[in-house]
Coordinates of C-alpha atoms and ligand atoms in Angstrom, one line a residue:
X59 CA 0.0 0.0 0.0
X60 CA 1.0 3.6 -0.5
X61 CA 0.0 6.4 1.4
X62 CA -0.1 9.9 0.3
X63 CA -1.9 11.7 2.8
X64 CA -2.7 15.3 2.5
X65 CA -0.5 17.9 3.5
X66 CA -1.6 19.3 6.9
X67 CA -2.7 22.7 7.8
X68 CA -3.2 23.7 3.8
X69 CA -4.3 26.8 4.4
X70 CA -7.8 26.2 2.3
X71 CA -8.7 23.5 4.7
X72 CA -7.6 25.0 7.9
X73 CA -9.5 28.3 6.6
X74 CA -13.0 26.2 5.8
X75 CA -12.5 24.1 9.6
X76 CA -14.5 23.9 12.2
X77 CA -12.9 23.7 15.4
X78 CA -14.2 20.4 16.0
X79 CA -12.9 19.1 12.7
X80 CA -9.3 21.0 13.5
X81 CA -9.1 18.6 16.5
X82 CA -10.1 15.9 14.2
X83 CA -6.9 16.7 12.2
X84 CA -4.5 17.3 14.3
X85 CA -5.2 14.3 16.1
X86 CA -5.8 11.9 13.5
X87 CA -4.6 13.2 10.7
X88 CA -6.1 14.5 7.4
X89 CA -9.5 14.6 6.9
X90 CA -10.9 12.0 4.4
X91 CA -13.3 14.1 2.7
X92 CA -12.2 17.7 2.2
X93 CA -15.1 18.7 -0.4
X94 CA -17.5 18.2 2.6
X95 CA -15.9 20.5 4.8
X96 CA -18.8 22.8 5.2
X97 CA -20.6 19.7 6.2
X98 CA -21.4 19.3 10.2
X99 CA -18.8 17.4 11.5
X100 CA -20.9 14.3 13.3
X101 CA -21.3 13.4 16.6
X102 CA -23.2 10.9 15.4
X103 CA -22.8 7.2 13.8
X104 CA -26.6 7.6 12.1
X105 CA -26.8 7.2 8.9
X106 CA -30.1 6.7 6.8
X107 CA -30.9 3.7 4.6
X108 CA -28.3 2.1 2.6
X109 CA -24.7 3.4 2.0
X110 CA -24.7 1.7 -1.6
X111 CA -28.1 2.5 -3.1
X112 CA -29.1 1.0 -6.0
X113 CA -26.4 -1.8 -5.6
X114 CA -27.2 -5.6 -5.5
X115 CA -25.4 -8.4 -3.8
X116 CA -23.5 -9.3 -6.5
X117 CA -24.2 -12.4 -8.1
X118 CA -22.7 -15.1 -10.5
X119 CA -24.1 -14.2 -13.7
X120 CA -21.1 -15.9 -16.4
X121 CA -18.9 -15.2 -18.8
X122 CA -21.3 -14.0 -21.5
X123 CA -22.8 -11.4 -18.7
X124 CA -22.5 -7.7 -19.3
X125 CA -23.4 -6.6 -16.3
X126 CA -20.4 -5.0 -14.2
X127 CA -21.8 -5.8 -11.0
X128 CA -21.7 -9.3 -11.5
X129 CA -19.6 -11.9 -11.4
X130 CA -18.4 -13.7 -14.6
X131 CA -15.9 -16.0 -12.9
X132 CA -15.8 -16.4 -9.4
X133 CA -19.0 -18.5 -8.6
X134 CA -18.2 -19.5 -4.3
X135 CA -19.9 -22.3 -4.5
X136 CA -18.4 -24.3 -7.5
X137 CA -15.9 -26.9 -6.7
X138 CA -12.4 -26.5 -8.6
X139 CA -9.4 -29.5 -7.8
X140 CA -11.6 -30.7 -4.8
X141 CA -12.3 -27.6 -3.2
X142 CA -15.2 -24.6 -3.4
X143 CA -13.9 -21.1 -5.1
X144 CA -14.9 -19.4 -2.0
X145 CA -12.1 -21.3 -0.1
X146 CA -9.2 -21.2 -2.3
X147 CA -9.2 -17.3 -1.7
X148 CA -11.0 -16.3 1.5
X149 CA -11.2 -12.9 -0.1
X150 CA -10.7 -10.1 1.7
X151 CA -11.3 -6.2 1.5
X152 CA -8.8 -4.0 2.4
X153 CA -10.3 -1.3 4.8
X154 CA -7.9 0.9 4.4
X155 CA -7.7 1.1 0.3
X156 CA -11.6 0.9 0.0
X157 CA -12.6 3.2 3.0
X158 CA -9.6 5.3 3.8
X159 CA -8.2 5.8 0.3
X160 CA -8.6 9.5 -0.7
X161 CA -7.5 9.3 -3.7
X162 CA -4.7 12.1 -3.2
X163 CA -1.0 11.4 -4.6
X164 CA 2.3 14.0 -3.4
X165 CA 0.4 16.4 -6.2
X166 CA -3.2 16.9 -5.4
X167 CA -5.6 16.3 -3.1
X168 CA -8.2 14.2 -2.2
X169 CA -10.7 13.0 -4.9
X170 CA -12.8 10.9 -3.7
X171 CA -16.2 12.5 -1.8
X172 CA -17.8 9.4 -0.6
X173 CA -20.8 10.9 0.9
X174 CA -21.4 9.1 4.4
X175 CA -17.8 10.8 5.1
X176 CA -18.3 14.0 6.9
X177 CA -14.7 15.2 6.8
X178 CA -13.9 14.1 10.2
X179 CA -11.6 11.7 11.9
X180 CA -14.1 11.6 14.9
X181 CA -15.4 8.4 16.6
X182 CA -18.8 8.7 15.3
X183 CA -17.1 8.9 11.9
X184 CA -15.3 5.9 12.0
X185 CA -18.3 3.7 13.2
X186 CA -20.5 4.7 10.2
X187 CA -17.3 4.2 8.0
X188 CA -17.6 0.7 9.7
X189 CA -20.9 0.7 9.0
X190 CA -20.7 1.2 5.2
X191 CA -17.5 -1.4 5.1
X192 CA -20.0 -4.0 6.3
X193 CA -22.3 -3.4 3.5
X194 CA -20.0 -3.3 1.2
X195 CA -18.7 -6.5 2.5
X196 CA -22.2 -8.4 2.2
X197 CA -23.3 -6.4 -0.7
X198 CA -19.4 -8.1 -2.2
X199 CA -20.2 -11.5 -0.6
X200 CA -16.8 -11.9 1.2
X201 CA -16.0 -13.1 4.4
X202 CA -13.2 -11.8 5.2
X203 CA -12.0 -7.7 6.2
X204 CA -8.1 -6.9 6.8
X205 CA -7.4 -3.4 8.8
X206 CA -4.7 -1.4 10.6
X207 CA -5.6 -0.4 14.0
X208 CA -5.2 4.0 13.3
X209 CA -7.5 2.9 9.9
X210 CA -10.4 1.8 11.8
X211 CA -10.0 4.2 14.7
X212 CA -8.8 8.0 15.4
X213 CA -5.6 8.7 17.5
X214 CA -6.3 10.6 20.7
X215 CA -4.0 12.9 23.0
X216 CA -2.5 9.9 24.7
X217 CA -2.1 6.1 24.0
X218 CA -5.2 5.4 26.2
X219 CA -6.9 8.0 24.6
X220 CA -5.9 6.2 21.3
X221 CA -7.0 2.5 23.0
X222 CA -9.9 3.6 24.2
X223 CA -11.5 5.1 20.8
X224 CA -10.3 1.9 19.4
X225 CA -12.1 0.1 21.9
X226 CA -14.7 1.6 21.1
X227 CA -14.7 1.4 17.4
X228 CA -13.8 -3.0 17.8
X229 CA -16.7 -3.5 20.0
X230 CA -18.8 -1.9 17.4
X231 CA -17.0 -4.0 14.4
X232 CA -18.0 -7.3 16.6
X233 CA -21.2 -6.5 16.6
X234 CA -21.6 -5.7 12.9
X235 CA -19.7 -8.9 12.1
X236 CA -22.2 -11.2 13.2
X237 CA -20.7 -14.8 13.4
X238 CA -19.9 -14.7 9.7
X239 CA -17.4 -12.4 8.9
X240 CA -13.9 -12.1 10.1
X241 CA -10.6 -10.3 10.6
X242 CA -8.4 -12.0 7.8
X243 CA -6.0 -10.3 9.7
X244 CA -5.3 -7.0 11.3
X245 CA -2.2 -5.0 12.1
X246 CA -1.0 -1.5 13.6
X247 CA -0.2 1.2 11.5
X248 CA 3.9 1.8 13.0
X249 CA 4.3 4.1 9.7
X250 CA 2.1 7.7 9.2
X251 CA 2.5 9.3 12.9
X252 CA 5.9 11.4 12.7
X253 CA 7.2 9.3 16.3
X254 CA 7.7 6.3 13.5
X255 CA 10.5 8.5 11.4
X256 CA 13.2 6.3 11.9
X257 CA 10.8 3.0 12.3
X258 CA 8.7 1.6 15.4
X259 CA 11.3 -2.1 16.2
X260 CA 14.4 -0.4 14.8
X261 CA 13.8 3.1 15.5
X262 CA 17.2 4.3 17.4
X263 CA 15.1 5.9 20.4
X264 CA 14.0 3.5 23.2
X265 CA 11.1 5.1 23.5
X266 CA 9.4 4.5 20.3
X267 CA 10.9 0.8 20.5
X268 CA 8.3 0.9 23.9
X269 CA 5.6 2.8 22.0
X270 CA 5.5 0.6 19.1
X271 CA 5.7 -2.8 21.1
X272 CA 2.5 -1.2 22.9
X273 CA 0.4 -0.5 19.8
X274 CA 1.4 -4.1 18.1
X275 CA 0.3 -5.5 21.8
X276 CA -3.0 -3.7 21.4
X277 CA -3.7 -4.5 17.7
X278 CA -2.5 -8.0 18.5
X279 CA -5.2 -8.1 20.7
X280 CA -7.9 -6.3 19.4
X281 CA -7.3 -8.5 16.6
X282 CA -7.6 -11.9 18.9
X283 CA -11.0 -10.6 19.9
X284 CA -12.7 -9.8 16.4
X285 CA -11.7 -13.7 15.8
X286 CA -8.6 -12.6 13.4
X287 CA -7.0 -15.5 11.6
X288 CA -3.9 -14.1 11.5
X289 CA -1.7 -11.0 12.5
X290 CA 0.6 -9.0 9.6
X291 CA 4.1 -7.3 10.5
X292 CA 4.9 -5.2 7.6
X293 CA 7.8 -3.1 8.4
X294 CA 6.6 0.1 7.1
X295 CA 9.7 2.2 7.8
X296 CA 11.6 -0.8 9.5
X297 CA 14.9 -0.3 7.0
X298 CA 17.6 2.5 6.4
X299 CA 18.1 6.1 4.7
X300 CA 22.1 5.8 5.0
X301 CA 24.4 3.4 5.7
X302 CA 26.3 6.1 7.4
X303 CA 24.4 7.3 10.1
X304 CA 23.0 3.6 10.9
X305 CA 23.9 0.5 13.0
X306 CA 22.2 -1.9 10.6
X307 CA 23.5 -5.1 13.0
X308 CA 21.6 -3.4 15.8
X309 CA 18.8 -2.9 14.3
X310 CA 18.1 -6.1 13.1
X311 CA 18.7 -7.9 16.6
X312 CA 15.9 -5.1 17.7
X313 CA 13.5 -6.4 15.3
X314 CA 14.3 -10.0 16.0
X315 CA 13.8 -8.7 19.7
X316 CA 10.7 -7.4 18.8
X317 CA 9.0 -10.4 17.3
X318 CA 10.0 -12.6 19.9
X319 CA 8.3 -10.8 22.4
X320 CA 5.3 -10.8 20.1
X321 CA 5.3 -14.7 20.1
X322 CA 5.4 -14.6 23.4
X323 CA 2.6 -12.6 23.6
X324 CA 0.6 -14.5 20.9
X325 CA 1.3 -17.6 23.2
X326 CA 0.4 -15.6 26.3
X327 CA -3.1 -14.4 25.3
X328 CA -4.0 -17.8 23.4
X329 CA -4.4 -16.0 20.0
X330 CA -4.0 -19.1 18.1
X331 CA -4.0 -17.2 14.3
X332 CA -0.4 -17.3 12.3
X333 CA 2.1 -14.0 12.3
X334 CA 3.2 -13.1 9.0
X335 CA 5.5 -11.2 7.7
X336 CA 5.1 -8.8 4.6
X337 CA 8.7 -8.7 2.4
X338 CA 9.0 -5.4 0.9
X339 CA 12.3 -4.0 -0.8
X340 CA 11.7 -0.2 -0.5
X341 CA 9.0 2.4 -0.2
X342 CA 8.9 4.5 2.0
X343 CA 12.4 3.8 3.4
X344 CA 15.8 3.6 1.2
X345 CA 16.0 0.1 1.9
X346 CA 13.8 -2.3 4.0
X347 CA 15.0 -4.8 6.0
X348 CA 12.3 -7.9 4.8
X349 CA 13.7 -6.9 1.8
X350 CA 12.0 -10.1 0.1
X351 CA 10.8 -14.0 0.5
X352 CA 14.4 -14.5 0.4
X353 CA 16.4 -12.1 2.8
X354 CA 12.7 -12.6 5.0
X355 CA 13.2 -16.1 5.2
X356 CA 17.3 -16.1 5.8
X357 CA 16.5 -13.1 8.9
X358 CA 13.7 -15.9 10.3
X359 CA 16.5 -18.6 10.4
X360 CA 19.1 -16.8 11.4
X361 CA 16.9 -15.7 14.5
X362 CA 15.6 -19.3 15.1
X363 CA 11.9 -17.4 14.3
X364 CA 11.5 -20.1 11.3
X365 CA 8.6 -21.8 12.8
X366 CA 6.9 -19.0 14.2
X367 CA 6.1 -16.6 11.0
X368 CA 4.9 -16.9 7.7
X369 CA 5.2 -14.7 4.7
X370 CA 2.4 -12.3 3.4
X371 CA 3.2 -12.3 -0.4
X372 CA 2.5 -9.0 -2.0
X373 CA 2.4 -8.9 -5.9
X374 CA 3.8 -5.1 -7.0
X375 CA 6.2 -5.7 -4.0
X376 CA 7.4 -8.5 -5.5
X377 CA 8.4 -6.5 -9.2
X378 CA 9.7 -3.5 -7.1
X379 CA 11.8 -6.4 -5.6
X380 CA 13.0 -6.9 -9.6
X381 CA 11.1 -10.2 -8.7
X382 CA 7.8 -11.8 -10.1
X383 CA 4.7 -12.8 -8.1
X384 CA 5.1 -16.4 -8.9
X385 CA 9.0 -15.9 -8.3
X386 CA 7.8 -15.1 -4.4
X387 CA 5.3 -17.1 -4.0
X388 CA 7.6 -19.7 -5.2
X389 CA 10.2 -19.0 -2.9
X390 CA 8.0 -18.7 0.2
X391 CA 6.3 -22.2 -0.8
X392 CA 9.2 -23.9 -1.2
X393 CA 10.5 -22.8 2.6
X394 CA 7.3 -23.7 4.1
X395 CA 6.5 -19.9 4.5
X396 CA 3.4 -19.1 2.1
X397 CA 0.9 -17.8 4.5
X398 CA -1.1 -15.2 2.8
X399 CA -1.1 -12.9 -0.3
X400 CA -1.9 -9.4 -0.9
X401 CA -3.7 -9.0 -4.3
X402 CA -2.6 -6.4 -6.2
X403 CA -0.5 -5.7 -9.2
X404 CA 2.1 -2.7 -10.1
X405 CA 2.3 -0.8 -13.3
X406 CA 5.4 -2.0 -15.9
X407 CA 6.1 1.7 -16.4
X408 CA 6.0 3.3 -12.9
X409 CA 8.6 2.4 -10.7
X410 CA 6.6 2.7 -7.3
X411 CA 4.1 0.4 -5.3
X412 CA 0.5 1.7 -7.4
X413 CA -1.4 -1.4 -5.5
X414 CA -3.9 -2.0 -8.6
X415 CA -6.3 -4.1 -8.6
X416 CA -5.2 -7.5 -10.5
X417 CA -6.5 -8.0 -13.9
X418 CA -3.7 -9.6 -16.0
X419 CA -5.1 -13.5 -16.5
X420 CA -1.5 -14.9 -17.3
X421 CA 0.0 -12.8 -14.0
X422 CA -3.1 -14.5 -12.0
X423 CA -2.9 -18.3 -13.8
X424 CA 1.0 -18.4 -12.4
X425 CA -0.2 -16.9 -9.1
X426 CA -2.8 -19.8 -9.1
X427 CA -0.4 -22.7 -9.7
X428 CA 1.5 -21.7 -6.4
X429 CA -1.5 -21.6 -4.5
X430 CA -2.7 -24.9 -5.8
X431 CA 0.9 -26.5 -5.4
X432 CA 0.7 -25.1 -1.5
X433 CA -2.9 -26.7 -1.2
X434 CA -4.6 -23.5 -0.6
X435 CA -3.8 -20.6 2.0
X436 CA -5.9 -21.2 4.5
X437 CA -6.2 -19.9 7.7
X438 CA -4.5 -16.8 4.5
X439 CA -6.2 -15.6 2.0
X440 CA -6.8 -13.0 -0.7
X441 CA -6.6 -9.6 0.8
X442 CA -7.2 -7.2 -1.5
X443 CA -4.2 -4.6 -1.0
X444 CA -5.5 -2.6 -4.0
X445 CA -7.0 0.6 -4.4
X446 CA -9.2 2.8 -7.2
X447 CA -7.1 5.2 -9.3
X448 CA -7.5 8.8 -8.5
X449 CA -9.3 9.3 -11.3
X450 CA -12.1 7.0 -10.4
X451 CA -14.3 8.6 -8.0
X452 CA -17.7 6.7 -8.3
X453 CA -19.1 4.6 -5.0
X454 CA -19.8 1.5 -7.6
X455 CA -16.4 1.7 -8.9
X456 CA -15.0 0.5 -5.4
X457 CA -17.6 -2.7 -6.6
X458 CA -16.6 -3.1 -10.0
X459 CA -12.4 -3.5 -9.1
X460 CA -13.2 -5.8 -6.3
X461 CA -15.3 -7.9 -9.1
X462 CA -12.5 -7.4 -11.4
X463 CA -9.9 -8.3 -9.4
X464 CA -11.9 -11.4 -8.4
X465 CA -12.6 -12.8 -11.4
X466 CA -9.2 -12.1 -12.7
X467 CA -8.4 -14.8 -9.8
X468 CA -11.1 -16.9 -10.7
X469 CA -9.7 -16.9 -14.3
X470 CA -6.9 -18.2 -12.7
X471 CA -8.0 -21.1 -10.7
X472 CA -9.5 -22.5 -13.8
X473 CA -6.6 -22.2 -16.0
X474 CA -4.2 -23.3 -13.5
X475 CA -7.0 -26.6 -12.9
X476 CA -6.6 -27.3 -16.6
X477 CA -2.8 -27.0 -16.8
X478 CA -2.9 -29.3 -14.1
X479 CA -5.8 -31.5 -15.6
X480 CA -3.7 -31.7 -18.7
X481 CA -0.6 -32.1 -17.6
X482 CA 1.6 -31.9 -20.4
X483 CA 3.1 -28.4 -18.5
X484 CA 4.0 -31.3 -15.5
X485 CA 5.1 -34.2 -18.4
X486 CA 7.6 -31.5 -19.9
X487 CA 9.2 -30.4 -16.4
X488 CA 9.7 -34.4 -15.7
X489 CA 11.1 -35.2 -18.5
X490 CA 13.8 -32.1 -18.4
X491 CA 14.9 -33.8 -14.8
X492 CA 14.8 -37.3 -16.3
X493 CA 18.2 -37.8 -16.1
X494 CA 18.0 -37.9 -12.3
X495 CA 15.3 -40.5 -12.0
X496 CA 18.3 -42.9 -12.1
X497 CA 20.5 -45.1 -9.8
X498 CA 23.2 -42.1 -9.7
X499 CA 20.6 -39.2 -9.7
X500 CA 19.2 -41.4 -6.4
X501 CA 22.1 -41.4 -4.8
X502 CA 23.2 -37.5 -5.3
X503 CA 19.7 -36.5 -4.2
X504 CA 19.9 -38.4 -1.0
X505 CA 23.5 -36.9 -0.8
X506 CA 25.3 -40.0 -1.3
X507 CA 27.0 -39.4 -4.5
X508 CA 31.1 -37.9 -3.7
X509 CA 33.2 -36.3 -6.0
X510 CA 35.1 -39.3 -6.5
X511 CA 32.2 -41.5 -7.7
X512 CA 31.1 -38.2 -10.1
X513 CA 34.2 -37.9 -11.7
X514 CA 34.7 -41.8 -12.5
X515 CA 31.1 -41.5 -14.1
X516 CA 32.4 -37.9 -15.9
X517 CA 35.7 -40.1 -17.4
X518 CA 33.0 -42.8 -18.6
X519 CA 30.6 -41.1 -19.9
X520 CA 32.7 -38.4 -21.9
X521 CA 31.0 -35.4 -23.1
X522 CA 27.1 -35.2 -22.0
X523 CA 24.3 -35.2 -24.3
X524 CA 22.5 -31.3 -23.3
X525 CA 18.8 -31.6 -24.5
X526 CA 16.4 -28.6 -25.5
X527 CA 14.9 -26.7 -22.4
X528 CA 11.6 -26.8 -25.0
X529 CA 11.2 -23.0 -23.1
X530 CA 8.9 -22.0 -26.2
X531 CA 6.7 -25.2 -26.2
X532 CA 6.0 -24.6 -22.2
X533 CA 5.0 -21.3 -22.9
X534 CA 3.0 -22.5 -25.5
X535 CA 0.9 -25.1 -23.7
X536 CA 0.1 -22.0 -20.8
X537 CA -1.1 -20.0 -23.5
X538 CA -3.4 -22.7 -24.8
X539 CA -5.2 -22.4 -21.0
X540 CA -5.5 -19.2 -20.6
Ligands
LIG986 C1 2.4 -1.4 2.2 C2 1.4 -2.5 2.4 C3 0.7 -2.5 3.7 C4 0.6 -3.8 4.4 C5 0.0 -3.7 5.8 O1 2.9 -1.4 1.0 O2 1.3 -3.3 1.6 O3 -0.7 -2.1 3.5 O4 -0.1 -4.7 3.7 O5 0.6 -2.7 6.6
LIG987 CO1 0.2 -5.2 1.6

């Protein structure tokens, strides 16, 4: 995700404020919704009739359908490889994307005047908000909501100011949730407030080592009580500007520190969801430290955290790595990591983290394969970490990219099905590995086979037969399923 919030204290905003909206700011941030400025800033939750008027629940209609607010591929219900679309992705919405995203970028403000906002960060504001994100979330059909803990609720003047409004705003979210939905997974926001500059676990002040350990306690366990399924570290400024000024060996024992002692807790208050970890290489520091799958997995080992995390794979942080998404997802399947993925896609000719919604088929049919090899994601899922473009600023365009973006999956899970169905993509891979399905192949991949015993079969065998990696002809039978 990227966040661009609003300058503060633009001198239009602060001119058109009311005080209570000021406080709103100052406390919390920017407003969401500066075109409603002039607008009462509410006390109150109430909001009359629907927030999404005029929009169905969205239903499976098929591929011939023209109807944007319905479904062409992802039908819940139908079984694909032995299990029920809906469970493959455990799709989830992103509150922050679909209900904080303003739509403003480092050049220009807000652009998107959703109209239950009122242009406050207020309590009452926040539980409406929650009130619309549960519409939306039946209206989608999903069962699943992901958040950060300063998304769903306002700061205050002090930490328990701050954990009480959140309090507040969680008891409210339970009882909207009903015994249905649930938390994919929540997390605190150790990124926005100015305290986080030089990061929340490897921040070089004691202090905001404390003050972050506090706010991931609180998350951890406002999380636990919503019935979360898991809990996501992504280090939002955990990394480095310079070399020069930083103890980079330090800082990584602090954030090996730190997750320890959020194990600990995890253990200690019976919250029985998995921890993942998010790999990003950059954005907004110089250099992250959970740089990818790779250097993620390598810090996990070398801290003897292995068992005790999982990755959260994010797509466009995966090509700002230089990486693909089926590169991570590879990587963290193959080290028993893959947890959970963040749905989203970046642009080929923008070098920064645009979290789009997913709509390339071929991207989403190699996504797929992963997730089928790993036999699903589960207690993970789908969280869509994807947000509208600026430019799009209607209510039912929030709908139509979560549609899109599912069915773009659902496009997926069938192709991958009939790759697999097929299996000529699997024949071809065998066969390039043949060679190995062979006394001597035996023995070197049960680490038997010496140097020794190679070069004797080297000297008998002379010069080896190299046979075609048939590259084209793979790419070839994918195409044929997409
Ligand atoms: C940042 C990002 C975050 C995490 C949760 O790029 O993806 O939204 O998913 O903090
Ligand atoms: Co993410």
């Amino acid at each position: 995700m990227t966040y661009f919030p609003l300058p503060r204290g633009t001198i239009s905003i602060f001119r058109t404020s009311t005080a209570k909206q000021l406080k709103g700011m100052i406390n919390g941030g920017p407003p969401t919704c500066p075109a409603n400025l002039e607008s009462d800033c509410g006390d109150s939750d109430e909001w009359k009739g629907e927030f999404f008027p005029g929009i169905p629940k969205i239903k499976y209609e098929g591929p011939s359908s023209k109807n944007p607010l319905a479904f062409k591929w992802y039908n819940a219900e139908e079984v694909i490889l032995g299990k029920k679309m809906k469970d493959w992705f455990r799709f989830s919405v992103a509150f922050w994307h679909t209900f904080r995203g303003t739509g403003a970028d480092p050049f220009g403000a807000p652009t998107k005047n959703w109209p239950w906002e009122d242009g406050t960060n207020s309590v009452a504001m926040a539980k409406r908000r929650m009130r619309a994100n549960f519409e939306f979330i039946d209206k989608l059909g999903v069962d699943w909501w992901c958040f950060h803990d300063r998304d769903i609720a306002p700061d205050g003047q002090t930490l328990e100011e701050t954990n009480a409004n959140l309090d507040e705003v969680v008891e409210f979210a339970k009882e909207l949730q009903g015994s249905k939905i649930r938390p994919l997974w929540g997390t605190a926001q150790l990124f926005l407030h100015p305290r986080y500059m030089h990061g929340g676990a490897t921040s070089s002040e004691l202090g905001v080592y404390a003050y972050a350990a506090a706010q991931v306690k609180k998350a951890m366990e406002v999380t636990h009580y919503l019935g979360g399924e898991n809990y996501v570290f992504w280090g939002g400024r955990e990394g480095y500007q310079s070399l020069l000024n930083t103890d980079m060996g330090r800082e990584l024992d602090h954030m090996a520190r730190f997750l320890e002692a959020a194990v600990a807790y995890k253990k200690k208050i019976g919250f029985k969801g998995t921890l993942l970890i998010e790999p990003k290489p950059q954005e907004p520091t110089k250099h992250q430290y959970d740089w990818d799958a790779a250097t993620t997995a390598n810090f996990l080992r070398k801290y003897g955290l292995i068992g005790e995390f999982k990755l959260n794979i994010e797509c466009n942080h995966a090509t700002l790595a230089g990486h693909s998404c089926h590169h991570e997802l590879e990587t963290a399947r193959l080290n028993d990591l893959l947890g959970n993925i963040d749905a989203n896609t970046g642009d080929p000719q923008i070098g920064w983290d645009t979290d789009q919604f997913l709509t390339d088929i071929a991207e989403a049919t190699m996504v797929m394969q992963s997730v089928v090899k790993n036999g699903g994601l589960a207690p993970g899922g789908f969280n869509f970490d994807a947000k509208l473009r600026r430019e799009s600023t209607d209510v039912e365009d929030l709908f139509i990219a979560h549609i899109s973006g599912m069915d773009t999956l659902a496009r997926g899970l069938c192709n991958a099905a009939k790759i697999i169905e097929d299996g000529s993509l699997a024949e071809l891979v065998r066969k390039r590995y043949a060679s190995f399905d062979t006394e001597l192949g035996a023995l070197i991949e049960t680490g038997k086979a010496d140097f020794e015993l190679l070069e004797k079969k080297a000297l008998q065998w002379g010069e080896p037969k190299v046979p075609s990696a048939k590259q084209e002809l793979a790419e070839m039978i994918f195409q044929s399923a997409l």
